[in-house]
Coordinates of C-alpha atoms in Angstrom, one line a residue:
X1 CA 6.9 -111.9 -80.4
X2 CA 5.5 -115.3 -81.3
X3 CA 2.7 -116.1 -80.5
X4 CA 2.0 -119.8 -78.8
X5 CA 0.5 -122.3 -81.3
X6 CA -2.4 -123.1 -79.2
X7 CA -3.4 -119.7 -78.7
X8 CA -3.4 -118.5 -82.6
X9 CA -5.5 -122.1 -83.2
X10 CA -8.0 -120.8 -80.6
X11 CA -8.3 -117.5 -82.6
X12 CA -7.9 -119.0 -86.3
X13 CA -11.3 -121.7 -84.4
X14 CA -13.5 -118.6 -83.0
X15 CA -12.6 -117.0 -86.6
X16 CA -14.0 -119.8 -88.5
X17 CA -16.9 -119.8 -86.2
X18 CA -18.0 -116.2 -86.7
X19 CA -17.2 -116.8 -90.3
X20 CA -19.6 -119.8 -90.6
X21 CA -22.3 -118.1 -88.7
X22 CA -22.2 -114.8 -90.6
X23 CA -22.2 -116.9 -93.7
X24 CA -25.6 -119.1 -92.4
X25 CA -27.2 -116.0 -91.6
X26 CA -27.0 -114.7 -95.2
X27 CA -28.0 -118.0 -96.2
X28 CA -30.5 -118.8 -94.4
X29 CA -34.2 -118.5 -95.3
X30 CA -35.7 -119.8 -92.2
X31 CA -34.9 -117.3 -88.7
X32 CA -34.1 -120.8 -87.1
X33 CA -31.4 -121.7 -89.3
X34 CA -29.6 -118.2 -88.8
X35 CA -29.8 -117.7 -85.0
X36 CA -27.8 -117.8 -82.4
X37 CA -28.9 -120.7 -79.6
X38 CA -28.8 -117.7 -77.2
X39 CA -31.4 -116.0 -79.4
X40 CA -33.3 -118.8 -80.2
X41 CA -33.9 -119.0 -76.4
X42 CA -35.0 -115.4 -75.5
X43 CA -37.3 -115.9 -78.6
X44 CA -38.7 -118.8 -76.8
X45 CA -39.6 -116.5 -73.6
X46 CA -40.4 -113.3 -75.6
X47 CA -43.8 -113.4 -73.3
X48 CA -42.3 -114.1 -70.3
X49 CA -40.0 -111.2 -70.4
X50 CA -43.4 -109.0 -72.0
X51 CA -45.1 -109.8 -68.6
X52 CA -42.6 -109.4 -66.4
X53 CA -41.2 -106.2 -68.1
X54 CA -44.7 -104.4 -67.6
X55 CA -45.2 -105.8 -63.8
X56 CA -42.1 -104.9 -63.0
X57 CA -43.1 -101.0 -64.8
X58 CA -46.7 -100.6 -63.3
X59 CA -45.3 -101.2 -60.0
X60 CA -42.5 -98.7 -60.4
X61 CA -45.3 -95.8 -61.1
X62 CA -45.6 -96.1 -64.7
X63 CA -48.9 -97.6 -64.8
X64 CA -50.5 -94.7 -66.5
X65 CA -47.9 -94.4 -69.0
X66 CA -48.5 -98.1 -70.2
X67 CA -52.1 -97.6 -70.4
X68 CA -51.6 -94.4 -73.0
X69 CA -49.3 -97.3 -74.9
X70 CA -52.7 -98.4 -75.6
X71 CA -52.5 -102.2 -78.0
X72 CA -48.8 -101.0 -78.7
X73 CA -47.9 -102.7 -74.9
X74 CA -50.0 -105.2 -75.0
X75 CA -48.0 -108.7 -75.6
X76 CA -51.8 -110.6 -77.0
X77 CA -52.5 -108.2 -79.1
X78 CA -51.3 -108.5 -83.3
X79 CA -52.9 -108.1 -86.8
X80 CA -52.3 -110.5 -89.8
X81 CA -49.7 -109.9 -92.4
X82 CA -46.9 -108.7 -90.4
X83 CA -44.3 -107.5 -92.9
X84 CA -43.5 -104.0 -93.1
X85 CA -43.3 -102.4 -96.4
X86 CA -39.9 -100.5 -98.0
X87 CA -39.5 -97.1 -96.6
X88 CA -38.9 -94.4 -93.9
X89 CA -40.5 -94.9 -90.9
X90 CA -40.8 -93.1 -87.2
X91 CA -39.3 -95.7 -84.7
X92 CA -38.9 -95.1 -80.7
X93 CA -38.4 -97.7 -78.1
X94 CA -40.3 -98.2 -74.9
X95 CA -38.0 -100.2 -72.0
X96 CA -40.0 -102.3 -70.0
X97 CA -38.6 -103.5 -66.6
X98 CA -35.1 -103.8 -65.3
X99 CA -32.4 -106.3 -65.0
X100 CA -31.3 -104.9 -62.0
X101 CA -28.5 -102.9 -63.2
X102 CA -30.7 -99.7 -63.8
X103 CA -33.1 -97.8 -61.2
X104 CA -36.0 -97.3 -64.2
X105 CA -38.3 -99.7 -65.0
X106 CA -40.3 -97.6 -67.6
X107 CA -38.4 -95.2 -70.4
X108 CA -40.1 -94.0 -73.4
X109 CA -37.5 -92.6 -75.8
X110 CA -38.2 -90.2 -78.7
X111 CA -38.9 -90.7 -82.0
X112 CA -35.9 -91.3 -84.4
X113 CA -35.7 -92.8 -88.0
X114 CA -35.6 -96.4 -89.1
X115 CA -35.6 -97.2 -93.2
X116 CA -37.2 -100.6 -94.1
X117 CA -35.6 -102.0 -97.5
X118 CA -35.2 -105.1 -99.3
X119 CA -39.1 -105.8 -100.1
X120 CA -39.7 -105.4 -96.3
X121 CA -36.6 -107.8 -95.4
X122 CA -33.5 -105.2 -94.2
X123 CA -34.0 -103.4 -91.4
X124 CA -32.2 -100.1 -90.3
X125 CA -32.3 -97.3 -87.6
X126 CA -30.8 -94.1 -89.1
X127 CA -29.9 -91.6 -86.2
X128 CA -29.6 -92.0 -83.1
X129 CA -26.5 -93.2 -80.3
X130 CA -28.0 -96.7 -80.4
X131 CA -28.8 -98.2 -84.2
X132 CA -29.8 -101.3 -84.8
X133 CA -29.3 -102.6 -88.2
X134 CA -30.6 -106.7 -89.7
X135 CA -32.8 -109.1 -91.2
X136 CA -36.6 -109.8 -91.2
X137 CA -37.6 -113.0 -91.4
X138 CA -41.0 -114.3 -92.0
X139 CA -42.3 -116.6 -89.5
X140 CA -46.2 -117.1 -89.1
X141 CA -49.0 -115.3 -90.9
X142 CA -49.0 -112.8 -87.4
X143 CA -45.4 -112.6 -86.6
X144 CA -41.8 -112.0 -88.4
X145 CA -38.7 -112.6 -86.5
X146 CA -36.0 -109.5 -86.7
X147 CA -31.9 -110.7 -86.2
X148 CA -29.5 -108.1 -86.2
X149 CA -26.6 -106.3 -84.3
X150 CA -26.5 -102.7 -82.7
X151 CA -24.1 -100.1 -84.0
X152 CA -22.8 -97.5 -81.2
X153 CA -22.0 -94.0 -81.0
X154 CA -20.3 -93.1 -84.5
X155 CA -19.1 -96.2 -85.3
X156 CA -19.9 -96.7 -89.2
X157 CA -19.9 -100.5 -89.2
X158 CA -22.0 -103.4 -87.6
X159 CA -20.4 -106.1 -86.3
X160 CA -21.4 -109.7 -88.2
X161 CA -24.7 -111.0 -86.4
X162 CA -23.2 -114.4 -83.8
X163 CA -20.5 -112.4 -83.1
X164 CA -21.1 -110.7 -80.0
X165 CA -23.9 -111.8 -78.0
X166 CA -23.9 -108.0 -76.4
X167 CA -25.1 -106.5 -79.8
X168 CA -26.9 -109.1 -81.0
X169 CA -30.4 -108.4 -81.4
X170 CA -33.9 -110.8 -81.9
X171 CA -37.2 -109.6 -81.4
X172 CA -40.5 -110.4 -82.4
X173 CA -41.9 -107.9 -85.6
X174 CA -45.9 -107.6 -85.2
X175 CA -48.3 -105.4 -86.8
X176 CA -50.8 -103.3 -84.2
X177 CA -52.9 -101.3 -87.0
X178 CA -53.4 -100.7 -90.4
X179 CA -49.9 -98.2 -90.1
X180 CA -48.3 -99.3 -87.0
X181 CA -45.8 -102.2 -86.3
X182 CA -43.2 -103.1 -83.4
X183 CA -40.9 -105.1 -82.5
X184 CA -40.5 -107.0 -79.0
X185 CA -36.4 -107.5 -78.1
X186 CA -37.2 -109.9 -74.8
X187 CA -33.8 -109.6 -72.4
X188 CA -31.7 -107.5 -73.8
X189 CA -28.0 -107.1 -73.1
X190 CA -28.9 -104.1 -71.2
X191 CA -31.1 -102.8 -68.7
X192 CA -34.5 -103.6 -69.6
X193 CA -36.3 -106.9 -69.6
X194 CA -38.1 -106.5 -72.9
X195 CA -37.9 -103.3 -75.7
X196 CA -40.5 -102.6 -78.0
X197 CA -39.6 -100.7 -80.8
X198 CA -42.6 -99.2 -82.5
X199 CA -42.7 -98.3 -86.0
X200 CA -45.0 -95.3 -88.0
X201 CA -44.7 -94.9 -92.1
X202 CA -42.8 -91.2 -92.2
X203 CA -46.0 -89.7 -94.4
X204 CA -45.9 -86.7 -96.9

């Protein structure tokens, strides 16, 4: 079968373009520089979706559930030096509002395990059906900004960050206490309106 020239140009193109993007990512020492323009604007809203996420889960019923969240939920709240040291860490995520494609607007997931590595700049999650896997970049002296992809079921290998805007991944990486940091992903692909992943040093 041959294939029409204009169609293998279009593939050779989108090629080159997830080529150039996974090469600017690695590249790139500035979070602006390596994402996506679709990521660059949820980053812009990452509030926006933090407020509407929780209105949208206090009045589903889960107004109780938020307040045991404690400074964890709450979008004003951060601590200087926000870069998480190398090693194993607890890491859930908290959904926060719906898209409109799912009934809850408040799920709390259990604990799984995420490995920082890198001097505090790769990013992993270990176990679990969903696993998100990228790069922490340093931002302000409150915030870093997280890029990555998410790795499903028992696949073994991410796809290149740019190249799919469904596993794509940007949040906001904040620290809450002395031994607690999370990360805000404001609209996600899937479901929610904002996930916060928080994140506990594995001790002993």
């Amino acid at each position: 079968m041959r294939w029409p020239l204009v169609l293998i140009g279009t593939m050779l193109a989108a090629g080159g373009v997830v080529a150039v993007q996974a090469q600017r990512v690695e590249q790139a020492n500035d979070w602006r520089l390596a994402a996506t323009e679709d990521d660059r604007v949820r980053l812009r809203g990452w509030r926006t979706a933090w407020i509407k996420g929780l209105t949208q889960a206090r009045a589903g019923g889960a107004a109780s559930d938020i307040a045991a969240l404690g400074q964890l939920a709450d979008p004003d709240y951060s601590l200087a030096d926000p870069q998480l040291p190398d090693g194993d860490y607890r890491c859930r995520t908290v959904k926060l509002g719906s898209q409109g494609r799912a009934t809850l607007t408040y799920v709390a997931y259990p604990y799984f395990r995420c490995r920082v590595t890198g001097g505090g700049q790769q990013l992993t999650k270990v176990d679990g059906s969903q696993r998100l896997t990228g790069r922490i970049y340093p931002d302000t002296d409150a915030r870093s900004i997280f890029l990555g992809t998410m790795i499903l079921g028992d696949e073994e290998r991410s796809y290149a960050y740019g190249r799919d805007r469904a596993r794509d991944m940007a949040g906001v990486v904040e620290r809450i206490d002395p031994t607690h940091w999370r990360i805000a992903f404001p609209f996600p692909a899937y479901e929610s309106v904002v996930d916060i992943l928080e994140l506990a040093p594995v001790t002993g």
